[in-house]
Amino acid sequence: MIDCDIRDEYWIDFLQTNNIIESREEAVKRQKVLLLLQSTLRNFVRDVIKENGYKRSDLKCLLLPFGSYGLGSHLRNADIDLVLICPWPVKRTAFINFFPGNLRHLATIRDVEVIRNAHVPIIKCTVDSISIDISFIRLKESSIEPDINLLDDSLLDDIDPVCVASMDGPRVSQFIKTRIFPQHNTIFQYCLQCVKYWASQRHIYSKPVGYLNGSSWTLLLLKVYLLVRNSADDITIGSLLRTFFETWRDWPWPAPVMLTDSIPGKHGSRVEYKSLLEFEDAVMPIVSPCYPVCSTAPFVTKATLKIISREFERACIILNRMEDDVQAQPREILQKLFNPIDYFKRYRHFITIVTSSATYNSHEIWIRKMAHNISLFVSMIEDYKEIKLIQPIIKPKIIVKNYRTIQERKALQSGMSVEDAKVLDQTGTLSPGTIYLSYYLIGVQLEDSCKSIDLSMETSRFKATLESKRNRKDGDVQWAFNVATRAEVSNLLGGLKVFSI
């Protein structure tokens, strides 16, 4: 492994002084929040026993952190993912019916919400300004012990598909923990915090839009760690991150990334990669390490992979300055590495997709739906040879606007800026109301020889796809597609000079 001259204390100091990671006091607060939530288990078990008339009083449940907090690699103000693992006598209906009430009885817990219709149903709540997501697993066990081995495939036998899906995150977290040598645990945590912050700053941290989420970034770092853990005399934050960026800059996509020698099937069997249909057209295949495996980066397109690859290349160039320039200052290099992207410097042209809704409910529905559809649109236009770069921007601009006239409303729906549409509030037909607007932006860089490109056929196809996904509950939703210059996007976003949402 190439040695990096940026010593660990510089990386840690950067994370701390920029408030990227928690202070000791904030970490203690999280621990207290977890203890508070675990204190609800006694009342929950009591309610289950009373409801079902069980004679036994020894039902043992486990409230277990997983994901970034479970690995100790979370960033400041991050959510906490928890899973409530229960023995067979405790049904999901009990989790839905009793656990929210148990949470509401605690004075410091607020905003308790049950999300039933999700791939992994959860209960959401907020404790001391920390967002909590709690999922549920029911295992065919008589009790759940704190040292339960979630990697035991027999636990998946005869449990319902929702519980199998809910097991994936906790199983992957336990898999990761078993692969990291104790002496490297702190180094790995700091490295993962650096990777996540870097990806957030460079706007390649969003699974639905076509980039990667925290799970994928974690698996990529783990893969690099596994490659070097036995060969390196002394792993440092700088050396592991240098190798991380170089490895993925040079990776021969779409060669799959696997964390195990072979793809695991049930009970130790092996699965052929070519037999996994969800990887058939995968652009950036990252295979989850536990049975049943899945693609952790299913929405990456050729265009977004190009953006991600450019960011790996950029990171390598910046870190290599320590070798090329003896006068280079570590703090300056780290500041440059983590600088946020400015879209106005990279792109002169943007595609804007405006989603407008007359009701808050439709707005909320399409905030969730639209992100997953952006990558579909990108895949429709990315093969044009006239297009050099396409970069979907991960966060939409949200505006809620009270309008006065029909003409103002129609102007807003068509994609006109709030300021430009405002001139119509005095001269049009009076019909006041509220409109919910979401502006999705895609940076486009054309080849030097190309002056313009006609994407009308693709936008029509995409709009038809969106309209087919509406139902009677969100029939008020409309879309508008426009091409905008930097100045027009700046005006749309309220006069921004630097565009880094």
Short mmCIF file of C-alpha atoms in Angstrom, two decimals:
data_model
loop_
_atom_site.label_atom_id
_atom_site.label_comp_id
_atom_site.label_asym_id
_atom_site.label_seq_id
_atom_site.Cartn_x
_atom_site.Cartn_y
_atom_site.Cartn_z
CA MET A 1 0.00 0.00 0.00
CA ILE A 2 1.29 3.47 -0.84
CA ASP A 3 2.04 5.48 2.26
CA CYS A 4 0.17 8.75 2.61
CA ASP A 5 1.87 11.71 4.27
CA ILE A 6 -1.38 13.05 5.71
CA ARG A 7 -1.19 11.68 9.22
CA ASP A 8 -4.26 10.37 11.02
CA GLU A 9 -4.46 13.33 13.38
CA TYR A 10 -5.08 15.67 10.42
CA TRP A 11 -8.03 13.58 9.19
CA ILE A 12 -9.52 13.30 12.70
CA ASP A 13 -8.99 17.01 13.38
CA PHE A 14 -10.75 17.88 10.11
CA LEU A 15 -13.76 15.74 11.06
CA GLN A 16 -13.93 17.24 14.54
CA THR A 17 -13.28 20.93 13.83
CA ASN A 18 -15.80 20.96 10.98
CA ASN A 19 -18.47 19.31 13.16
CA ILE A 20 -18.74 16.37 10.78
CA ILE A 21 -18.68 13.83 13.60
CA GLU A 22 -20.18 14.00 17.07
CA SER A 23 -18.62 15.47 20.14
CA ARG A 24 -18.22 13.27 23.21
CA GLU A 25 -21.29 14.90 24.75
CA GLU A 26 -23.40 14.20 21.66
CA ALA A 27 -22.24 10.57 21.63
CA VAL A 28 -23.30 10.19 25.26
CA LYS A 29 -26.70 11.68 24.38
CA ARG A 30 -27.18 8.99 21.70
CA GLN A 31 -26.32 6.28 24.19
CA LYS A 32 -28.92 7.66 26.59
CA VAL A 33 -31.51 7.75 23.78
CA LEU A 34 -30.83 4.09 23.05
CA LEU A 35 -31.20 3.19 26.73
CA LEU A 36 -34.47 5.14 26.86
CA LEU A 37 -35.87 3.25 23.88
CA GLN A 38 -34.75 -0.08 25.31
CA SER A 39 -36.62 0.75 28.51
CA THR A 40 -39.90 0.48 26.56
CA LEU A 41 -39.40 -3.25 25.96
CA ARG A 42 -40.69 -4.25 29.39
CA ASN A 43 -44.01 -2.47 28.82
CA PHE A 44 -44.23 -3.80 25.27
CA VAL A 45 -43.76 -7.41 26.43
CA ARG A 46 -46.31 -6.87 29.20
CA ASP A 47 -48.89 -5.62 26.68
CA VAL A 48 -48.25 -8.61 24.38
CA ILE A 49 -48.64 -11.09 27.24
CA LYS A 50 -51.84 -9.41 28.44
CA GLU A 51 -53.39 -9.21 24.96
CA ASN A 52 -52.76 -12.86 24.14
CA GLY A 53 -53.30 -14.36 27.58
CA TYR A 54 -49.85 -15.94 27.62
CA LYS A 55 -48.96 -17.76 30.85
CA ARG A 56 -45.24 -17.21 30.43
CA SER A 57 -43.60 -13.97 31.50
CA ASP A 58 -40.13 -14.55 30.07
CA LEU A 59 -40.55 -13.28 26.51
CA LYS A 60 -37.18 -11.82 25.61
CA CYS A 61 -36.97 -9.24 22.83
CA LEU A 62 -33.93 -7.35 21.59
CA LEU A 63 -33.74 -3.76 20.34
CA LEU A 64 -30.56 -3.71 18.29
CA PRO A 65 -28.80 -0.82 16.46
CA PHE A 66 -27.48 -1.53 12.99
CA GLY A 67 -26.36 0.45 9.96
CA SER A 68 -24.00 3.40 10.42
CA TYR A 69 -24.73 3.86 14.13
CA GLY A 70 -24.38 0.15 14.78
CA LEU A 71 -20.95 0.27 13.10
CA GLY A 72 -19.90 3.45 14.92
CA SER A 73 -19.41 5.23 11.60
CA HIS A 74 -22.33 7.65 11.60
CA LEU A 75 -22.00 11.35 10.91
CA ARG A 76 -23.25 14.10 13.18
CA ASN A 77 -27.06 14.43 13.21
CA ALA A 78 -27.50 11.08 11.43
CA ASP A 79 -30.55 8.90 12.01
CA ILE A 80 -30.38 5.80 14.19
CA ASP A 81 -31.57 2.54 12.63
CA LEU A 82 -32.90 0.01 15.13
CA VAL A 83 -34.48 -3.39 14.73
CA LEU A 84 -36.81 -4.98 17.27
CA ILE A 85 -36.14 -8.72 17.14
CA CYS A 86 -38.86 -10.77 18.79
CA PRO A 87 -39.53 -14.47 19.45
CA TRP A 88 -42.27 -16.32 17.60
CA PRO A 89 -45.14 -15.56 20.05
CA VAL A 90 -44.79 -11.83 19.27
CA LYS A 91 -46.53 -10.98 15.99
CA ARG A 92 -46.07 -7.97 13.74
CA THR A 93 -49.55 -6.75 14.64
CA ALA A 94 -48.33 -6.35 18.23
CA PHE A 95 -45.40 -4.25 17.03
CA ILE A 96 -47.78 -2.02 15.05
CA ASN A 97 -50.50 -1.85 17.72
CA PHE A 98 -48.53 -1.59 20.95
CA PHE A 99 -45.03 -0.28 20.34
CA PRO A 100 -46.07 3.20 19.07
CA GLY A 101 -48.13 3.65 22.24
CA ASN A 102 -45.23 2.51 24.39
CA LEU A 103 -43.08 5.16 22.70
CA ARG A 104 -45.67 7.92 23.10
CA HIS A 105 -45.76 7.38 26.87
CA LEU A 106 -42.19 8.69 27.08
CA ALA A 107 -42.17 12.47 27.41
CA THR A 108 -39.10 13.12 25.27
CA ILE A 109 -40.33 11.08 22.28
CA ARG A 110 -42.37 12.86 19.62
CA ASP A 111 -43.53 12.53 16.01
CA VAL A 112 -44.26 8.81 16.31
CA GLU A 113 -45.37 7.53 12.90
CA VAL A 114 -46.06 4.05 11.54
CA ILE A 115 -44.92 3.47 7.93
CA ARG A 116 -46.80 0.30 6.96
CA ASN A 117 -46.61 0.28 3.17
CA ALA A 118 -42.87 -0.02 2.69
CA HIS A 119 -40.50 -2.78 1.60
CA VAL A 120 -39.37 -2.81 5.23
CA PRO A 121 -42.20 -1.39 7.41
CA ILE A 122 -40.92 0.85 10.19
CA ILE A 123 -41.96 3.02 13.10
CA LYS A 124 -40.41 6.47 12.96
CA CYS A 125 -39.98 8.81 15.90
CA THR A 126 -37.78 11.62 17.16
CA VAL A 127 -35.96 11.62 20.50
CA ASP A 128 -33.99 14.69 21.60
CA SER A 129 -33.88 15.87 17.96
CA ILE A 130 -32.46 12.50 16.82
CA SER A 131 -34.51 10.70 14.16
CA ILE A 132 -35.13 7.02 14.84
CA ASP A 133 -36.29 4.28 12.42
CA ILE A 134 -37.38 1.00 14.04
CA SER A 135 -38.05 -2.13 12.00
CA PHE A 136 -39.38 -5.48 13.22
CA ILE A 137 -38.33 -9.11 12.90
CA ARG A 138 -40.18 -12.15 14.19
CA LEU A 139 -38.00 -15.25 14.47
CA LYS A 140 -38.96 -18.86 15.17
CA GLU A 141 -37.13 -18.72 18.49
CA SER A 142 -38.48 -19.02 22.01
CA SER A 143 -36.44 -16.04 23.17
CA ILE A 144 -33.91 -13.59 21.68
CA GLU A 145 -30.54 -13.43 23.41
CA PRO A 146 -28.23 -10.37 23.20
CA ASP A 147 -25.47 -12.45 21.56
CA ILE A 148 -27.72 -13.87 18.82
CA ASN A 149 -25.81 -14.85 15.67
CA LEU A 150 -27.78 -13.14 12.92
CA LEU A 151 -25.53 -14.72 10.28
CA ASP A 152 -27.04 -18.12 11.00
CA ASP A 153 -29.10 -18.83 7.86
CA SER A 154 -31.41 -21.17 9.77
CA LEU A 155 -32.97 -18.08 11.36
CA LEU A 156 -34.49 -17.31 7.96
CA ASP A 157 -36.29 -20.64 7.76
CA ASP A 158 -40.08 -20.33 7.57
CA ILE A 159 -40.29 -16.64 8.42
CA ASP A 160 -42.32 -14.27 6.28
CA PRO A 161 -40.70 -12.36 3.37
CA VAL A 162 -41.02 -9.00 5.14
CA CYS A 163 -39.00 -10.31 8.06
CA VAL A 164 -36.42 -11.74 5.65
CA ALA A 165 -36.10 -8.28 4.07
CA SER A 166 -35.85 -6.68 7.51
CA MET A 167 -33.02 -9.08 8.41
CA ASP A 168 -30.77 -7.86 5.59
CA GLY A 169 -29.49 -4.66 7.21
CA PRO A 170 -28.75 -6.21 10.62
CA ARG A 171 -27.13 -9.28 9.02
CA VAL A 172 -24.88 -7.16 6.80
CA SER A 173 -23.88 -5.03 9.81
CA GLN A 174 -22.91 -8.14 11.75
CA PHE A 175 -21.04 -9.48 8.71
CA ILE A 176 -19.00 -6.27 8.48
CA LYS A 177 -18.13 -6.35 12.18
CA THR A 178 -16.84 -9.92 11.91
CA ARG A 179 -14.49 -8.97 9.05
CA ILE A 180 -12.69 -6.06 10.71
CA PHE A 181 -9.73 -6.86 12.96
CA PRO A 182 -10.18 -5.30 16.43
CA GLN A 183 -6.97 -3.24 16.05
CA HIS A 184 -8.37 -1.69 12.86
CA ASN A 185 -11.89 -0.93 14.05
CA THR A 186 -11.34 2.76 14.89
CA ILE A 187 -9.40 3.35 11.66
CA PHE A 188 -12.21 1.79 9.63
CA GLN A 189 -14.83 3.94 11.40
CA TYR A 190 -12.94 7.18 10.71
CA CYS A 191 -12.34 6.17 7.08
CA LEU A 192 -16.02 5.42 6.54
CA GLN A 193 -16.99 8.78 8.04
CA CYS A 194 -14.57 10.45 5.63
CA VAL A 195 -15.97 8.54 2.64
CA LYS A 196 -19.57 9.37 3.55
CA TYR A 197 -18.83 13.05 4.06
CA TRP A 198 -16.83 13.22 0.83
CA ALA A 199 -19.65 11.54 -1.12
CA SER A 200 -22.19 13.92 0.42
CA GLN A 201 -20.12 16.99 -0.42
CA ARG A 202 -19.56 15.81 -3.98
CA HIS A 203 -23.28 14.97 -4.33
CA ILE A 204 -22.90 11.29 -5.17
CA TYR A 205 -24.70 10.05 -2.05
CA SER A 206 -28.22 9.11 -3.15
CA LYS A 207 -29.32 5.64 -4.17
CA PRO A 208 -32.67 6.48 -5.86
CA VAL A 209 -31.24 9.21 -8.11
CA GLY A 210 -28.52 6.92 -9.47
CA TYR A 211 -25.59 7.15 -7.08
CA LEU A 212 -24.74 5.15 -3.94
CA ASN A 213 -26.18 5.08 -0.43
CA GLY A 214 -24.39 4.52 2.87
CA SER A 215 -24.60 0.75 2.57
CA SER A 216 -22.86 0.69 -0.82
CA TRP A 217 -20.11 3.09 0.29
CA THR A 218 -19.56 0.90 3.35
CA LEU A 219 -19.24 -2.26 1.26
CA LEU A 220 -16.80 -0.57 -1.14
CA LEU A 221 -14.60 0.49 1.77
CA LEU A 222 -14.84 -2.97 3.33
CA LYS A 223 -13.78 -4.58 0.04
CA VAL A 224 -10.64 -2.44 -0.05
CA TYR A 225 -9.93 -3.13 3.61
CA LEU A 226 -10.19 -6.88 3.03
CA LEU A 227 -7.67 -6.56 0.19
CA VAL A 228 -5.06 -4.89 2.39
CA ARG A 229 -5.69 -5.97 5.99
CA ASN A 230 -3.23 -8.86 5.86
CA SER A 231 -0.63 -7.31 3.60
CA ALA A 232 -0.14 -3.94 5.25
CA ASP A 233 2.12 -3.57 8.26
CA ASP A 234 0.35 -0.48 9.52
CA ILE A 235 -3.01 0.64 8.17
CA THR A 236 -3.68 4.35 8.59
CA ILE A 237 -6.64 6.51 7.68
CA GLY A 238 -4.69 8.16 4.88
CA SER A 239 -3.29 4.95 3.42
CA LEU A 240 -6.65 3.15 3.44
CA LEU A 241 -8.44 6.11 1.85
CA ARG A 242 -5.73 6.50 -0.79
CA THR A 243 -6.13 2.84 -1.70
CA PHE A 244 -9.92 3.20 -1.64
CA PHE A 245 -9.94 5.97 -4.24
CA GLU A 246 -7.31 4.30 -6.43
CA THR A 247 -9.05 0.91 -6.35
CA TRP A 248 -12.41 2.23 -7.49
CA ARG A 249 -10.90 4.66 -9.99
CA ASP A 250 -9.32 1.66 -11.73
CA TRP A 251 -12.08 -0.93 -11.20
CA PRO A 252 -13.16 -2.60 -14.49
CA TRP A 253 -16.90 -2.01 -14.24
CA PRO A 254 -19.23 -3.87 -14.71
CA ALA A 255 -17.09 -6.54 -13.02
CA PRO A 256 -19.05 -7.35 -9.85
CA VAL A 257 -17.86 -6.37 -6.39
CA MET A 258 -18.19 -9.29 -4.00
CA LEU A 259 -17.24 -9.40 -0.33
CA THR A 260 -17.12 -13.20 -0.19
CA ASP A 261 -15.18 -15.79 -2.20
CA SER A 262 -18.45 -16.92 -3.76
CA ILE A 263 -22.01 -15.65 -3.72
CA PRO A 264 -23.79 -17.20 -0.74
CA GLY A 265 -26.94 -19.25 -1.18
CA LYS A 266 -29.01 -20.71 1.62
CA HIS A 267 -27.28 -22.81 4.29
CA GLY A 268 -23.80 -22.41 2.84
CA SER A 269 -24.66 -23.22 -0.79
CA ARG A 270 -23.18 -21.23 -3.66
CA VAL A 271 -24.94 -19.18 -6.30
CA GLU A 272 -23.61 -18.41 -9.77
CA TYR A 273 -23.41 -14.68 -10.44
CA LYS A 274 -24.81 -15.15 -13.96
CA SER A 275 -27.94 -16.71 -12.50
CA LEU A 276 -28.89 -13.52 -10.60
CA LEU A 277 -31.36 -11.76 -12.87
CA GLU A 278 -31.24 -8.42 -11.05
CA PHE A 279 -27.57 -8.07 -12.04
CA GLU A 280 -28.20 -8.86 -15.70
CA ASP A 281 -27.90 -5.24 -16.85
CA ALA A 282 -26.18 -3.83 -13.76
CA VAL A 283 -23.82 -0.95 -14.52
CA MET A 284 -22.16 -0.88 -11.09
CA PRO A 285 -22.87 -4.30 -9.55
CA ILE A 286 -22.19 -4.41 -5.81
CA VAL A 287 -23.37 -7.72 -4.34
CA SER A 288 -24.58 -7.69 -0.74
CA PRO A 289 -22.64 -10.26 1.30
CA CYS A 290 -25.45 -12.17 3.03
CA TYR A 291 -28.09 -14.56 1.74
CA PRO A 292 -30.39 -13.68 0.07
CA VAL A 293 -28.08 -11.36 -1.85
CA CYS A 294 -29.23 -8.25 -3.67
CA SER A 295 -27.81 -5.38 -5.71
CA THR A 296 -27.01 -2.47 -3.41
CA ALA A 297 -26.64 -0.02 -6.34
CA PRO A 298 -29.51 -0.90 -8.70
CA PHE A 299 -30.18 2.61 -10.04
CA VAL A 300 -26.69 3.54 -11.19
CA THR A 301 -26.67 4.38 -14.91
CA LYS A 302 -23.80 4.78 -17.35
CA ALA A 303 -24.01 8.53 -16.88
CA THR A 304 -23.98 8.49 -13.07
CA LEU A 305 -21.18 5.90 -13.04
CA LYS A 306 -19.16 8.34 -15.14
CA ILE A 307 -19.77 11.07 -12.57
CA ILE A 308 -18.76 8.77 -9.70
CA SER A 309 -15.63 7.66 -11.57
CA ARG A 310 -14.63 11.29 -12.20
CA GLU A 311 -14.91 11.93 -8.47
CA PHE A 312 -12.64 8.98 -7.69
CA GLU A 313 -10.13 10.39 -10.19
CA ARG A 314 -10.39 13.87 -8.68
CA ALA A 315 -9.77 12.50 -5.17
CA CYS A 316 -6.67 10.62 -6.35
CA ILE A 317 -5.23 13.73 -8.00
CA ILE A 318 -5.75 15.82 -4.86
CA LEU A 319 -4.25 13.24 -2.48
CA ASN A 320 -1.29 12.67 -4.79
CA ARG A 321 -0.26 16.29 -4.27
CA MET A 322 1.43 15.20 -1.05
CA GLU A 323 3.91 13.26 -3.16
CA ASP A 324 4.23 15.77 -5.98
CA ASP A 325 4.53 18.93 -3.89
CA VAL A 326 6.64 18.91 -0.73
CA GLN A 327 5.20 22.33 0.17
CA ALA A 328 1.61 21.06 0.13
CA GLN A 329 -0.18 21.58 3.44
CA PRO A 330 -2.31 18.67 4.71
CA ARG A 331 -5.15 20.90 5.89
CA GLU A 332 -5.36 22.65 2.53
CA ILE A 333 -5.44 19.32 0.70
CA LEU A 334 -8.21 17.99 2.93
CA GLN A 335 -10.20 21.18 2.49
CA LYS A 336 -9.97 20.81 -1.27
CA LEU A 337 -10.82 17.10 -1.15
CA PHE A 338 -14.03 17.79 0.77
CA ASN A 339 -15.02 20.99 -1.03
CA PRO A 340 -18.67 20.88 -2.18
CA ILE A 341 -19.37 20.75 -5.90
CA ASP A 342 -20.48 23.95 -7.62
CA TYR A 343 -22.79 22.99 -10.48
CA PHE A 344 -22.55 26.45 -12.06
CA LYS A 345 -18.82 25.93 -12.64
CA ARG A 346 -19.35 22.53 -14.25
CA TYR A 347 -22.50 23.07 -16.35
CA ARG A 348 -23.82 25.77 -18.63
CA HIS A 349 -27.09 23.97 -19.37
CA PHE A 350 -29.65 22.20 -17.21
CA ILE A 351 -32.79 20.17 -17.74
CA THR A 352 -35.47 21.17 -15.25
CA ILE A 353 -38.35 18.88 -14.36
CA VAL A 354 -41.05 20.66 -12.39
CA THR A 355 -43.51 18.54 -10.42
CA SER A 356 -46.51 20.57 -9.27
CA SER A 357 -49.28 19.46 -6.92
CA ALA A 358 -52.43 21.08 -5.64
CA THR A 359 -52.44 19.08 -2.39
CA TYR A 360 -49.80 18.35 0.24
CA ASN A 361 -50.61 14.63 0.10
CA SER A 362 -49.82 14.40 -3.62
CA HIS A 363 -46.69 16.45 -3.07
CA GLU A 364 -45.45 14.01 -0.41
CA ILE A 365 -46.25 10.99 -2.58
CA TRP A 366 -44.28 12.35 -5.52
CA ILE A 367 -41.32 13.53 -3.46
CA ARG A 368 -40.80 9.82 -2.78
CA LYS A 369 -41.72 8.58 -6.27
CA MET A 370 -39.89 11.14 -8.35
CA ALA A 371 -36.40 10.42 -7.05
CA HIS A 372 -36.63 6.82 -8.25
CA ASN A 373 -37.75 7.99 -11.68
CA ILE A 374 -34.95 10.49 -12.32
CA SER A 375 -32.46 7.68 -13.01
CA LEU A 376 -34.92 6.25 -15.54
CA PHE A 377 -34.96 9.53 -17.46
CA VAL A 378 -31.16 9.73 -17.35
CA SER A 379 -30.94 6.23 -18.82
CA MET A 380 -33.21 7.37 -21.68
CA ILE A 381 -30.89 10.17 -22.81
CA GLU A 382 -27.39 9.06 -21.75
CA ASP A 383 -26.55 7.23 -25.00
CA TYR A 384 -26.64 10.37 -27.13
CA LYS A 385 -23.08 10.77 -28.42
CA GLU A 386 -23.55 14.55 -28.41
CA ILE A 387 -23.78 14.51 -24.60
CA LYS A 388 -20.49 14.50 -22.70
CA LEU A 389 -21.82 14.53 -19.13
CA ILE A 390 -25.20 14.15 -17.45
CA GLN A 391 -25.45 14.76 -13.73
CA PRO A 392 -28.79 14.45 -11.92
CA ILE A 393 -28.76 16.68 -8.85
CA ILE A 394 -29.62 14.71 -5.74
CA LYS A 395 -31.89 17.16 -3.91
CA PRO A 396 -34.90 18.89 -5.47
CA LYS A 397 -35.69 22.51 -4.73
CA ILE A 398 -39.02 22.60 -2.87
CA ILE A 399 -41.28 25.66 -2.93
CA VAL A 400 -44.77 26.06 -1.49
CA LYS A 401 -46.40 29.12 -3.05
CA ASN A 402 -49.67 30.91 -2.47
CA TYR A 403 -50.90 32.29 -5.81
CA ARG A 404 -53.68 34.75 -6.61
CA THR A 405 -54.64 34.09 -10.23
CA ILE A 406 -55.14 31.20 -12.65
CA GLN A 407 -52.43 32.66 -14.90
CA GLU A 408 -49.90 32.74 -12.06
CA ARG A 409 -50.67 29.12 -11.18
CA LYS A 410 -50.25 27.98 -14.79
CA ALA A 411 -46.99 29.90 -15.10
CA LEU A 412 -45.62 28.18 -11.99
CA GLN A 413 -46.75 24.79 -13.28
CA SER A 414 -44.93 25.42 -16.56
CA GLY A 415 -41.63 26.05 -14.75
CA MET A 416 -41.56 29.83 -14.59
CA SER A 417 -39.68 31.21 -11.58
CA VAL A 418 -41.66 32.50 -8.60
CA GLU A 419 -40.47 36.07 -9.24
CA ASP A 420 -41.36 36.02 -12.93
CA ALA A 421 -44.76 34.45 -12.27
CA LYS A 422 -45.56 37.02 -9.60
CA VAL A 423 -46.22 39.73 -12.19
CA LEU A 424 -49.33 37.76 -13.19
CA ASP A 425 -50.93 37.92 -9.75
CA GLN A 426 -52.45 41.35 -10.39
CA THR A 427 -53.63 41.08 -14.00
CA GLY A 428 -55.09 37.58 -14.32
CA THR A 429 -58.35 35.90 -13.35
CA LEU A 430 -58.63 35.82 -9.56
CA SER A 431 -58.62 32.26 -8.21
CA PRO A 432 -56.33 32.07 -5.17
CA GLY A 433 -54.83 28.83 -3.90
CA THR A 434 -51.65 27.02 -2.88
CA ILE A 435 -49.31 25.09 -5.17
CA TYR A 436 -46.55 22.67 -4.14
CA LEU A 437 -43.54 22.74 -6.46
CA SER A 438 -40.55 20.40 -6.71
CA TYR A 439 -37.76 21.38 -9.11
CA TYR A 440 -35.54 18.49 -10.21
CA LEU A 441 -32.41 19.58 -12.04
CA ILE A 442 -30.02 17.69 -14.31
CA GLY A 443 -26.72 19.23 -15.37
CA VAL A 444 -25.88 18.58 -19.03
CA GLN A 445 -22.52 19.14 -20.74
CA LEU A 446 -22.53 18.83 -24.54
CA GLU A 447 -19.62 17.94 -26.75
CA ASP A 448 -17.82 21.01 -28.07
CA SER A 449 -19.02 20.29 -31.60
CA CYS A 450 -22.68 20.14 -30.53
CA LYS A 451 -24.68 23.36 -30.29
CA SER A 452 -28.07 21.85 -29.47
CA ILE A 453 -29.85 18.54 -29.08
CA ASP A 454 -33.50 17.51 -29.43
CA LEU A 455 -34.73 15.45 -26.47
CA SER A 456 -38.45 15.99 -27.07
CA MET A 457 -39.12 12.33 -27.88
CA GLU A 458 -37.47 11.16 -24.65
CA THR A 459 -39.22 13.74 -22.49
CA SER A 460 -42.58 12.76 -24.00
CA ARG A 461 -41.90 9.09 -23.27
CA PHE A 462 -40.80 9.88 -19.75
CA LYS A 463 -43.81 12.09 -19.08
CA ALA A 464 -46.10 9.29 -20.30
CA THR A 465 -44.33 6.92 -17.90
CA LEU A 466 -44.90 9.31 -15.00
CA GLU A 467 -48.55 9.78 -15.88
CA SER A 468 -49.05 6.01 -15.94
CA LYS A 469 -47.89 5.89 -12.32
CA ARG A 470 -50.56 8.30 -11.08
CA ASN A 471 -53.70 7.04 -9.39
CA ARG A 472 -56.93 8.54 -8.12
CA LYS A 473 -55.16 9.85 -5.01
CA ASP A 474 -52.70 12.02 -6.89
CA GLY A 475 -54.52 13.03 -10.05
CA ASP A 476 -53.70 16.70 -9.41
CA VAL A 477 -49.98 16.19 -10.14
CA GLN A 478 -48.51 17.73 -13.30
CA TRP A 479 -45.05 17.87 -14.88
CA ALA A 480 -43.21 20.35 -17.04
CA PHE A 481 -39.85 19.90 -18.78
CA ASN A 482 -37.58 22.79 -19.74
CA VAL A 483 -34.00 23.50 -20.73
CA ALA A 484 -32.38 26.28 -18.70
CA THR A 485 -29.11 28.20 -18.69
CA ARG A 486 -27.07 28.90 -15.56
CA ALA A 487 -28.66 32.34 -15.26
CA GLU A 488 -32.17 30.91 -15.60
CA VAL A 489 -31.48 28.23 -12.98
CA SER A 490 -30.05 30.89 -10.68
CA ASN A 491 -33.25 32.90 -11.12
CA LEU A 492 -35.36 29.77 -10.54
CA LEU A 493 -33.51 29.08 -7.28
CA GLY A 494 -33.89 32.63 -5.99
CA GLY A 495 -30.74 34.28 -7.31
CA LEU A 496 -28.10 31.76 -6.19
CA LYS A 497 -24.55 32.62 -7.29
CA VAL A 498 -23.03 29.31 -6.19
CA PHE A 499 -25.11 26.21 -6.87
CA SER A 500 -24.37 23.48 -4.33
CA ILE A 501 -27.67 22.30 -2.85
#
